[in-house]
Coordinates of C-alpha atoms in Angstrom, one line a residue:
M1 CA 113.3 160.6 38.1
H2 CA 115.4 158.4 37.1
P3 CA 118.2 155.9 39.4
K4 CA 121.0 157.7 38.5
I5 CA 119.8 161.3 38.8
T6 CA 118.7 160.7 42.5
A7 CA 121.7 158.9 42.7
E8 CA 124.4 161.8 42.4
L9 CA 121.3 164.2 44.0
S10 CA 122.6 162.2 47.1
K11 CA 126.6 162.8 47.1
L12 CA 125.6 166.4 47.0
D13 CA 124.6 167.1 50.5
D14 CA 125.1 170.7 49.9
G15 CA 121.2 171.8 51.7
I16 CA 120.6 173.5 48.2
P17 CA 116.9 172.1 46.6
F18 CA 116.4 170.8 43.4
R19 CA 113.7 172.0 42.6
A20 CA 112.9 169.6 39.5
S21 CA 109.7 167.9 38.8
T22 CA 108.6 165.1 35.9
G23 CA 105.4 164.4 33.8
H24 CA 106.0 167.7 32.0
A25 CA 104.6 168.3 28.6
H26 CA 106.3 171.1 26.7
H27 CA 105.0 172.1 23.6
T28 CA 105.8 175.8 21.9
W29 CA 103.6 178.6 22.1
A30 CA 101.8 178.1 18.8
K31 CA 102.1 175.0 19.4
T32 CA 103.9 174.3 16.7
F33 CA 106.3 171.3 17.9
H34 CA 106.2 169.6 22.0
S35 CA 108.6 167.1 23.3
R36 CA 108.9 165.7 27.0
P37 CA 111.4 166.7 28.6
E38 CA 113.0 164.7 31.2
L39 CA 112.9 166.4 33.8
L40 CA 111.3 170.3 34.3
I41 CA 113.9 172.2 36.3
Q42 CA 112.9 175.5 38.1
P43 CA 115.5 177.0 40.5
E44 CA 115.6 180.4 42.1
S45 CA 118.7 181.6 42.9
L46 CA 123.1 181.2 41.5
E47 CA 123.4 178.4 44.0
E48 CA 120.6 176.4 43.0
I49 CA 121.5 176.7 39.2
Q50 CA 125.4 175.7 39.6
K51 CA 124.1 172.7 41.2
V52 CA 121.5 171.8 38.1
I53 CA 124.8 172.9 35.5
T54 CA 127.0 170.0 38.1
L55 CA 123.8 167.1 38.4
A56 CA 124.0 167.7 34.5
R57 CA 127.4 167.4 33.2
R58 CA 127.8 163.8 36.5
C59 CA 124.7 162.4 34.6
C60 CA 125.2 163.7 31.4
R61 CA 122.3 165.4 30.0
R62 CA 122.1 168.8 27.9
I63 CA 120.1 171.6 29.5
V64 CA 117.8 173.6 27.9
V65 CA 116.5 176.9 28.9
V66 CA 113.2 178.3 27.7
G67 CA 111.0 181.3 28.7
C68 CA 108.0 181.9 27.4
A69 CA 108.1 179.6 23.9
H70 CA 107.0 181.5 21.5
S71 CA 109.4 180.8 19.2
P72 CA 107.5 178.0 17.0
N73 CA 110.6 175.9 15.8
D74 CA 112.5 173.5 17.6
I75 CA 114.8 175.1 19.2
T76 CA 113.2 174.6 22.5
C77 CA 112.8 171.3 21.9
T78 CA 114.3 168.5 24.5
S79 CA 114.2 164.9 26.1
S80 CA 116.9 166.1 28.2
W81 CA 116.2 169.1 30.8
K82 CA 114.3 171.8 30.7
I83 CA 115.1 175.1 33.2
S84 CA 113.0 177.6 33.3
L85 CA 113.7 181.3 35.3
A86 CA 110.0 181.4 35.8
N87 CA 110.9 182.4 39.6
Y88 CA 114.5 184.0 39.0
A89 CA 113.3 187.3 37.4
R90 CA 113.8 189.9 39.8
V91 CA 115.1 193.5 39.4
L92 CA 118.6 194.0 41.7
D93 CA 119.0 196.9 40.9
V94 CA 118.1 199.9 39.5
D95 CA 119.8 203.9 38.5
R96 CA 118.3 205.8 38.1
E97 CA 121.0 209.0 37.0
A98 CA 122.4 206.4 34.7
K99 CA 118.4 204.8 33.8
T100 CA 119.7 201.3 33.9
V101 CA 118.5 198.3 35.4
T102 CA 119.8 195.5 35.9
V103 CA 117.8 192.1 36.7
Q104 CA 118.1 188.2 36.7
S105 CA 117.1 186.7 33.1
G106 CA 113.6 185.3 34.6
I107 CA 112.1 188.3 34.3
R108 CA 109.9 189.1 31.0
L109 CA 109.6 192.2 29.4
A110 CA 106.3 192.9 30.6
D111 CA 107.0 193.0 33.8
L112 CA 110.2 194.4 33.5
N113 CA 108.9 197.7 32.1
L114 CA 105.5 197.3 35.1
Q115 CA 108.8 197.7 37.4
A116 CA 110.8 200.3 35.7
K117 CA 107.5 202.5 35.3
D118 CA 107.8 203.0 39.6
Y119 CA 111.4 204.7 38.4
G120 CA 110.2 207.5 35.8
L121 CA 111.9 204.3 33.2
T122 CA 110.9 202.0 30.2
M123 CA 112.6 199.9 28.1
P124 CA 113.3 202.6 24.5
N125 CA 111.8 199.4 22.5
L126 CA 110.2 196.3 21.8
G127 CA 109.0 193.6 19.6
S128 CA 105.1 192.5 18.6
I129 CA 104.9 190.4 22.2
D130 CA 106.6 191.2 26.0
H131 CA 105.7 187.9 26.7
Q132 CA 109.1 186.6 26.1
S133 CA 111.6 186.5 28.9
I134 CA 114.8 189.3 28.5
A135 CA 117.2 186.4 28.7
G136 CA 115.2 184.7 25.7
A137 CA 114.3 187.9 24.0
I138 CA 117.9 188.7 23.5
S139 CA 119.3 185.5 22.8
T140 CA 117.1 185.1 19.7
A141 CA 117.7 188.6 18.2
T142 CA 114.4 190.2 18.6
H143 CA 113.8 193.5 17.1
G144 CA 111.5 196.5 17.3
S145 CA 110.4 198.1 13.9
S146 CA 112.4 201.3 14.6
V147 CA 115.5 202.7 11.8
S148 CA 116.7 205.0 15.4
H149 CA 116.6 201.5 17.4
G150 CA 118.3 198.4 16.5
L151 CA 117.8 194.6 18.9
L152 CA 116.9 194.4 21.9
A153 CA 120.5 193.3 22.8
E154 CA 122.1 196.4 21.7
S155 CA 120.5 197.5 25.4
V156 CA 122.7 195.3 27.3
L157 CA 125.2 197.4 28.8
S158 CA 126.6 193.7 30.7
L159 CA 126.3 190.3 31.4
R160 CA 126.4 187.3 34.0
I161 CA 126.7 183.8 32.0
V162 CA 127.3 181.1 34.3
L163 CA 129.2 177.9 32.0
A164 CA 129.2 174.4 32.1
N165 CA 132.0 174.7 33.8
G166 CA 129.4 175.7 36.3
Q167 CA 131.5 179.3 36.6
A168 CA 130.0 182.1 36.6
V169 CA 131.2 185.4 34.1
R170 CA 130.4 188.5 34.0
C171 CA 131.2 190.0 29.9
S172 CA 130.8 193.7 28.5
A173 CA 132.3 195.8 25.8
S174 CA 135.3 196.3 27.8
Q175 CA 134.6 193.0 29.9
N176 CA 135.5 189.4 28.0
T177 CA 134.3 191.2 24.8
D178 CA 134.5 188.3 22.2
L179 CA 132.1 186.2 25.0
F180 CA 130.4 188.9 24.6
R181 CA 129.5 188.9 21.6
A182 CA 128.4 185.7 21.2
A183 CA 126.6 185.8 24.3
L184 CA 124.2 188.6 22.6
V185 CA 122.8 186.6 20.7
S186 CA 123.6 182.8 22.0
L187 CA 120.6 180.7 20.3
G188 CA 120.5 179.2 24.8
A189 CA 123.8 176.7 23.0
L190 CA 126.7 179.1 25.3
G191 CA 125.4 178.7 28.5
I192 CA 123.1 179.5 31.3
I193 CA 122.2 184.1 31.5
T194 CA 121.0 184.8 34.7
E195 CA 122.1 188.2 35.0
L196 CA 121.9 191.5 32.8
T197 CA 122.5 195.0 32.5
F198 CA 120.0 197.1 30.2
Q199 CA 119.8 200.2 29.2
M200 CA 116.2 201.7 29.9
T201 CA 115.1 205.4 28.7
D202 CA 112.6 207.7 30.7
S203 CA 108.8 206.7 31.0
C204 CA 106.7 207.8 28.0
N205 CA 103.8 207.7 26.0
I206 CA 103.7 206.9 22.6
E207 CA 100.9 208.7 20.1
W208 CA 100.3 206.9 16.9
T209 CA 97.9 206.4 13.3
Q210 CA 97.9 203.5 11.7
T211 CA 97.0 204.9 8.3
L212 CA 95.1 202.7 5.0
E213 CA 96.9 203.4 2.5
S214 CA 97.8 202.2 -2.0
L215 CA 100.5 199.6 -2.3
S216 CA 101.6 202.5 -4.9
H217 CA 101.4 204.7 -2.6
V218 CA 104.1 202.8 0.3
L219 CA 106.2 202.1 -2.8
E220 CA 106.9 205.1 -3.9
N221 CA 107.3 206.9 -0.5
W222 CA 109.8 204.1 0.6
N223 CA 113.1 206.0 0.0
H224 CA 111.1 209.5 1.1
D225 CA 109.9 209.6 4.0
L226 CA 108.4 207.0 4.6
W227 CA 110.6 205.1 7.4
T228 CA 112.7 208.4 8.8
R229 CA 108.6 210.6 9.6
E230 CA 108.3 209.6 13.1
E231 CA 110.9 207.1 15.2
Y232 CA 109.4 204.3 15.1
T233 CA 107.2 203.2 11.9
R234 CA 106.3 198.9 10.9
V235 CA 103.4 198.2 7.5
W236 CA 101.3 195.2 7.9
W237 CA 101.3 194.2 3.4
L238 CA 97.6 193.3 1.8
P239 CA 98.7 191.2 -0.7
Y240 CA 95.6 190.8 -3.0
M241 CA 94.3 193.9 -2.1
S242 CA 97.2 195.9 -3.0
R243 CA 97.1 198.1 -0.1
A244 CA 99.2 198.3 3.3
I245 CA 98.8 199.6 6.5
V246 CA 100.9 202.2 7.6
W247 CA 101.8 202.8 11.7
R248 CA 103.6 205.7 13.6
A249 CA 104.6 206.6 15.9
H250 CA 106.5 209.7 18.1
K251 CA 107.7 210.4 21.6
V252 CA 104.4 212.5 24.0
P253 CA 105.0 213.0 27.7
A254 CA 104.2 210.0 30.4
S255 CA 101.7 213.3 31.4
T256 CA 99.6 213.4 28.1
L257 CA 95.9 212.9 28.6
H258 CA 95.5 208.6 27.3
R259 CA 92.9 208.5 23.7
Q260 CA 91.7 205.2 23.4
P261 CA 91.3 204.1 19.9
K262 CA 87.9 202.8 18.1
P263 CA 87.8 199.4 19.9
S264 CA 89.3 196.5 17.1
W265 CA 86.3 194.4 15.3
Y266 CA 88.8 191.5 15.3
G267 CA 89.8 192.6 19.0
G268 CA 86.2 191.6 19.7
A269 CA 84.4 188.2 20.3
L270 CA 82.5 188.5 17.4
G271 CA 85.8 189.8 14.9
F272 CA 87.8 186.8 16.8
Y273 CA 86.4 184.3 16.0
T274 CA 85.1 185.0 12.7
Y275 CA 88.6 185.3 11.4
H276 CA 89.5 182.1 13.3
T277 CA 86.6 180.5 11.4
L278 CA 87.1 182.0 7.8
L279 CA 90.6 180.9 8.3
Y280 CA 90.3 177.3 9.2
L281 CA 87.1 177.0 5.6
A282 CA 90.2 178.3 4.2
S283 CA 92.5 175.8 4.8
F284 CA 89.8 173.5 2.7
V285 CA 88.5 176.6 0.1
P286 CA 92.1 178.4 -0.6
P287 CA 90.3 180.1 -3.2
I288 CA 87.8 182.4 -0.4
L289 CA 91.2 183.9 1.3
P290 CA 91.6 187.0 -0.9
W291 CA 87.4 187.9 0.3
V292 CA 88.8 186.7 3.3
E293 CA 91.4 189.9 3.4
W294 CA 89.2 191.9 2.0
F295 CA 86.4 191.7 4.8
V296 CA 88.6 190.5 7.6
F297 CA 90.5 194.0 7.0
G298 CA 87.8 196.6 5.6
M299 CA 86.1 195.6 8.8
Q300 CA 89.8 196.1 11.5
Y301 CA 91.4 198.9 8.9
G302 CA 88.0 200.4 6.6
F303 CA 86.9 199.7 3.2
S304 CA 88.5 203.2 1.6
E305 CA 91.9 204.1 1.1
G306 CA 93.3 206.6 4.2
S307 CA 90.9 205.3 6.4
S308 CA 92.4 206.2 9.9
T309 CA 92.9 206.5 13.3
S310 CA 94.9 207.1 16.7
G311 CA 96.1 206.7 20.2
V312 CA 97.5 208.0 22.8
E313 CA 99.0 205.4 25.3
E314 CA 102.1 204.7 27.5
L315 CA 105.6 203.4 25.0
R316 CA 105.6 199.8 26.9
T317 CA 102.1 198.6 25.5
G318 CA 101.5 201.4 22.6
L319 CA 104.3 198.9 20.7
L320 CA 102.8 195.4 21.5
M321 CA 100.0 193.7 18.8
D322 CA 98.0 190.6 19.4
C323 CA 99.5 187.7 17.1
L324 CA 95.5 186.1 17.2
Y325 CA 95.9 182.8 16.5
S326 CA 98.8 180.0 16.2
Q327 CA 101.0 180.1 14.0
F328 CA 103.8 180.1 11.1
V329 CA 106.2 182.9 11.1
N330 CA 109.1 182.5 8.4
E331 CA 110.9 186.6 8.1
W332 CA 114.0 187.5 7.5
A333 CA 116.2 190.4 7.2
L334 CA 117.2 192.4 4.0
P335 CA 118.9 195.4 3.7
L336 CA 116.1 198.1 3.6
A337 CA 117.0 199.6 -0.8
R338 CA 116.3 196.4 -0.8
G339 CA 112.1 196.2 0.0
P340 CA 110.5 197.8 -3.3
E341 CA 111.7 194.5 -5.7
A342 CA 111.1 192.1 -3.1
I343 CA 107.3 193.0 -2.1
T344 CA 107.3 193.5 -5.8
R345 CA 108.1 190.6 -6.9
L346 CA 106.2 188.5 -4.0
A347 CA 102.9 190.6 -5.2
A348 CA 103.9 189.2 -8.5
W349 CA 104.2 185.6 -7.6
L350 CA 101.4 185.5 -5.0
H351 CA 99.5 187.5 -7.6
G352 CA 100.2 184.3 -10.0
R353 CA 102.2 186.6 -12.7
P354 CA 104.3 184.5 -15.8
Y355 CA 107.9 184.0 -14.6
A356 CA 109.5 187.0 -16.2
A357 CA 107.9 189.3 -13.7
H358 CA 109.4 187.0 -10.5
R359 CA 111.8 184.6 -10.8
I360 CA 110.5 182.9 -8.5
P361 CA 111.5 179.1 -9.3
V362 CA 108.7 177.2 -7.3
S363 CA 104.7 176.8 -9.1
N364 CA 102.2 179.4 -7.5
R365 CA 99.3 177.4 -8.5
G366 CA 96.9 177.0 -6.7
V367 CA 98.6 179.3 -3.7
F368 CA 97.1 180.9 -1.5
V369 CA 98.4 182.5 2.0
H370 CA 97.3 185.0 4.9
C371 CA 98.1 187.7 5.4
P372 CA 99.2 190.4 6.3
V373 CA 102.4 190.3 5.0
E374 CA 104.4 192.2 8.0
V375 CA 107.1 194.5 6.7
R376 CA 109.5 196.0 9.7
V377 CA 113.5 197.7 10.0
S378 CA 115.5 198.7 12.1
D379 CA 119.2 199.5 12.4
T380 CA 122.1 197.5 14.3
S381 CA 124.9 198.7 12.1
R382 CA 125.1 201.8 13.1
S383 CA 128.0 202.7 15.3
R384 CA 126.7 204.5 18.3
L385 CA 128.8 205.4 21.5
R386 CA 127.5 205.1 25.3
N387 CA 128.4 206.0 28.2
S388 CA 127.2 203.1 30.6
R389 CA 128.2 204.7 34.2
P390 CA 127.9 208.4 34.3
G391 CA 131.9 210.0 35.3
Q392 CA 133.3 207.0 32.2
P393 CA 135.2 206.4 28.7
E394 CA 132.4 205.9 26.6
Q395 CA 132.0 202.6 24.6
Q396 CA 132.0 201.1 21.6
E397 CA 128.8 198.9 20.8
L398 CA 129.3 196.5 19.1
R399 CA 127.6 193.9 17.2
P400 CA 126.3 190.4 18.3
Y401 CA 128.3 187.6 15.9
L402 CA 124.9 186.3 15.6
D403 CA 123.2 189.9 14.4
P404 CA 120.7 189.0 11.5
T405 CA 120.4 191.9 10.4
A406 CA 122.2 193.8 7.5
D407 CA 126.2 194.7 8.0
N408 CA 125.5 198.1 6.5
G409 CA 123.1 200.7 6.3
P410 CA 119.0 199.6 8.1
T411 CA 118.0 196.2 7.5
L412 CA 113.8 195.7 6.4
Y413 CA 112.0 192.7 8.0
L414 CA 110.3 190.4 6.1
N415 CA 107.3 188.6 7.8
A416 CA 105.4 185.7 5.7
T417 CA 103.0 184.3 8.5
L418 CA 101.1 181.8 8.1
Y419 CA 98.1 181.1 10.8
R420 CA 97.0 178.0 11.6
P421 CA 93.2 178.1 12.7
Y422 CA 91.8 175.1 15.1
G423 CA 95.6 174.3 14.8
T424 CA 95.4 173.3 10.9
D425 CA 97.5 173.4 9.0
P426 CA 97.7 175.7 6.2
P427 CA 98.5 174.0 2.6
C428 CA 100.4 176.5 1.1
R429 CA 102.9 176.8 4.2
E430 CA 105.7 174.1 1.3
R431 CA 105.1 176.2 -1.7
Y432 CA 105.3 179.5 -0.5
Y433 CA 108.2 179.2 2.4
A434 CA 110.2 178.0 -0.2
A435 CA 109.0 180.4 -2.6
F436 CA 109.8 183.6 -0.5
E437 CA 113.2 181.7 1.3
H438 CA 114.5 182.2 -2.3
L439 CA 113.0 185.1 -3.1
M440 CA 115.6 186.2 0.6
R441 CA 118.2 184.6 -0.6
E442 CA 118.8 186.1 -4.1
M443 CA 117.7 189.5 -2.2
G444 CA 120.8 189.0 0.6
A445 CA 118.8 188.7 3.5
R446 CA 119.4 186.3 6.5
P447 CA 116.5 184.4 8.6
H448 CA 115.6 184.8 12.4
W449 CA 117.1 183.3 14.3
A450 CA 113.5 182.3 16.7
K451 CA 111.2 181.6 13.4
N452 CA 110.0 179.0 10.8
F453 CA 112.9 178.7 7.9
A454 CA 112.0 175.4 6.1
T455 CA 114.6 175.6 2.9
I456 CA 118.5 176.0 4.1
G457 CA 120.5 174.7 6.5
H458 CA 124.2 174.8 7.9
P459 CA 126.3 175.1 4.6
D460 CA 123.9 178.7 4.0
F461 CA 124.6 179.9 7.1
V462 CA 128.5 179.9 6.3
D463 CA 127.6 182.2 3.4
M464 CA 125.4 184.8 5.2
Y465 CA 127.3 184.9 8.1
G466 CA 131.3 183.9 7.5
D467 CA 134.1 184.4 10.6
R468 CA 130.9 185.9 12.6
L469 CA 129.3 182.0 12.4
A470 CA 133.2 181.5 12.9
A471 CA 134.4 183.5 16.2
W472 CA 130.4 182.5 17.3
T473 CA 131.3 179.0 16.8
E474 CA 135.0 179.2 18.6
Q475 CA 133.1 181.1 22.0
R476 CA 131.3 178.3 22.0
R477 CA 133.8 175.7 21.8
K478 CA 135.6 177.1 24.7
V479 CA 132.9 177.5 26.9
D480 CA 131.8 174.8 26.0
P481 CA 133.5 171.5 24.8
E482 CA 131.4 169.1 25.7
G483 CA 127.7 170.0 24.3
M484 CA 126.2 170.8 28.0
F485 CA 123.9 173.3 26.1
C486 CA 123.7 171.8 22.2
G487 CA 121.1 170.6 20.5
D488 CA 119.8 169.0 17.3
F489 CA 118.6 173.3 16.1
V490 CA 122.1 174.6 16.9
R491 CA 124.3 171.6 14.6
R492 CA 122.2 171.3 11.7
N493 CA 122.3 175.5 11.1
V494 CA 125.2 176.4 12.8
L495 CA 127.9 173.8 13.8
G496 CA 127.5 171.4 10.7
G497 CA 129.4 168.4 10.7
K498 CA 128.3 164.8 11.8
E499 CA 130.6 164.7 14.7
R500 CA 129.0 164.8 18.1
M501 CA 129.8 166.2 21.4
A502 CA 129.5 164.3 24.2
M503 CA 126.4 165.4 26.2
E504 CA 125.1 166.7 22.3
E505 CA 121.9 165.9 22.0
R506 CA 120.6 165.1 19.1
E507 CA 117.0 165.0 17.4
V508 CA 115.8 160.8 16.4
G509 CA 112.0 161.7 15.9
R510 CA 110.2 163.6 14.5
W511 CA 105.2 162.6 14.1
R512 CA 102.3 164.6 13.9
A513 CA 100.7 165.2 17.3
R514 CA 97.6 164.4 18.0
E515 CA 96.7 168.3 18.8
G516 CA 98.0 169.6 16.2
G517 CA 101.9 170.2 15.4
E518 CA 105.0 167.3 15.7
V519 CA 106.5 165.6 18.6
W520 CA 110.1 165.8 18.8
M521 CA 111.8 163.2 19.6
G522 CA 116.2 163.8 20.6
E523 CA 118.7 162.2 23.2
V524 CA 122.1 162.7 24.7
G525 CA 124.9 161.1 23.6
G526 CA 125.3 157.9 20.7
G527 CA 122.2 155.6 21.4
E528 CA 120.6 153.6 18.2
S529 CA 119.6 155.3 15.1
G530 CA 116.1 155.6 13.7
V531 CA 115.0 155.5 17.7
G532 CA 112.0 157.1 18.1
D533 CA 109.8 155.5 14.6
E534 CA 108.1 152.9 17.4
W535 CA 106.7 155.3 19.6
K536 CA 105.4 157.5 16.2
S537 CA 102.2 155.4 16.3
K538 CA 101.6 155.1 20.5
S539 CA 99.1 157.9 22.7
D540 CA 100.7 160.5 24.6
A541 CA 100.0 158.8 27.5
D542 CA 102.3 156.2 26.6
V543 CA 104.6 158.8 25.4
A544 CA 104.9 160.6 28.6
D545 CA 105.7 157.0 29.7
V546 CA 109.1 156.2 27.0
I547 CA 109.5 159.1 25.8
K548 CA 113.7 158.5 28.5
V549 CA 117.4 160.2 27.6
T550 CA 119.9 157.6 27.6
S551 CA 123.6 158.1 28.0
G552 CA 124.8 157.8 24.9
M553 CA 128.7 157.6 27.2
E554 CA 127.4 154.8 28.5
Q555 CA 126.3 151.9 26.4
K556 CA 128.6 153.5 23.6
G557 CA 131.4 154.3 26.0
L558 CA 131.8 157.5 24.7
R559 CA 135.0 159.7 26.2
A560 CA 134.4 160.8 30.3
L561 CA 133.8 164.0 30.6
S562 CA 136.8 165.6 31.3
A563 CA 136.2 168.7 34.1
R564 CA 139.5 170.3 33.3
S565 CA 138.9 170.9 30.2
S566 CA 136.3 172.7 30.2
D567 CA 138.5 175.1 33.1
E568 CA 141.0 175.5 30.8
S569 CA 139.2 176.7 28.3
F570 CA 138.6 180.2 30.8
D571 CA 142.6 180.2 30.7
R572 CA 142.5 183.1 29.0
M573 CA 139.4 185.3 30.1
Q574 CA 140.4 188.5 31.7
G575 CA 139.2 189.3 35.5
E576 CA 136.3 186.2 35.0
E577 CA 134.5 187.0 39.0
A578 CA 133.5 182.8 39.4
Q579 CA 130.7 182.6 41.7
S580 CA 131.3 178.8 43.2
M581 CA 131.3 180.3 47.0
F582 CA 127.8 178.3 47.1
L583 CA 128.8 175.5 45.7
S584 CA 130.1 172.5 48.1
N585 CA 133.2 171.4 48.5
E586 CA 132.9 168.4 46.5
T587 CA 131.2 170.2 43.9
R588 CA 134.0 172.1 43.9
E589 CA 136.4 169.4 43.9
E590 CA 134.8 167.9 40.7
N591 CA 135.4 171.6 38.3
G592 CA 138.6 171.0 39.9
W593 CA 138.0 174.4 42.1
E594 CA 140.0 175.0 45.7
R595 CA 138.3 175.0 49.0
T596 CA 137.6 178.5 50.0

């Protein structure tokens, strides 16, 4: 451990554990990005989290909180301090009458649902997986597929967040409202969310049916009842076959007997490895991909239109799907009404038709892509009223500032997934994503924050979000003026500008990793430009030895950190609840708090 950290720890003789380790190698779930945090810290209590923040201030370290790292972009990468809340994951309270649960933020969605089942409750909506921590899922605008539901964050009634000055502040639709709207999609850049109260629903099963249909049939029914016939609907588009698998589900009582569907072809070992190997071969011979689509999805869903299967299972598992292999994921949210045009134009480009058919100024010569293209929906724009507790007045939900969904009306999500078979990047990625993102921007779409968008930056997000981006940025400035939670992803996409905050981490290098993906390196404070190049030729072991976070403040004489500036930013908050009673007197003095 760095001598500076050891020295500062010795000054905080408060009996509060600092559960940190060195030598940790971080990577995203898909191994698209790798980084070497200086420390991996795994706190188990609120006071431990507050102590980490105090030490980070003293040592000039950025903090990155990481859940399951399912996001395939670099938002979780750091060379500074990585915090895992895997051991801060308890259910704190269950209100059966109000159907709410209060949980620590590190709990995984799967564990939350499993424990809530004992009380006859379940989450009302889920995305494709339930491995994420609840804080990570809401912080990146995770969603399911239903026009009856919006983002998962819409079910958050209140939350507690520990800010850069160590204070734990509660916020909700009626308390610290602006901070609440910012924190619901925080990108991890406001502070550490430690606790959430979540609106659940009664436990139930779902009965689902999936059917192989022609793409023309899907588009013809787009504005009829495709998305409204059942509560949950999603579509997997098979572009080369001009077909789609339509999956629909509705709730049935929990007492309904489960009905297992026939075994999945690529859910078994033979299908799984056959598909994986065919995708790997296609990295070298891309023209076989249309045949791979026909064979694999014929084996999985049937070769004839109208082929169908169904099942009955719990809501908490029935909404999930198998992500199969390492992958790049590029998903955008656009108005649902523009879906047929977007799909028709993208299909024309993928099939190599003339420019007039697609109007996408990117060459489609020799481009072959993976399937399916995932098509999902949500609706966060509707004004819903809810009772947070019995006997309390109704409260109108407030949309997060960084909610990427359509401003008015339901949202369509198009997801261009590209697999990385055995760690091999597909050759079509650059042109496919350039074409896809050009089309999405023309459709008035916004990218999913946790995905691999590639051709846009801060000016584009200013156009997409307008005043809401400015409002989020202002909240971020007030709660973290020194940039303790700010990294390069937030800077290049949300904040813009060249002036860096004293504790902000910037990217100083990235290079290809031996096992695939990219190694990311950052630096906190000033530092020299180009740092990182000298390590590109080194082995992973060498990189582990040399990657350090250096304090640019110490090297460059940047302005000293001011605890007072952070304290003053919270004078405007009404009804905040500072939870400092566990901190040592020395820590309280540093943060400008009175002794008790």
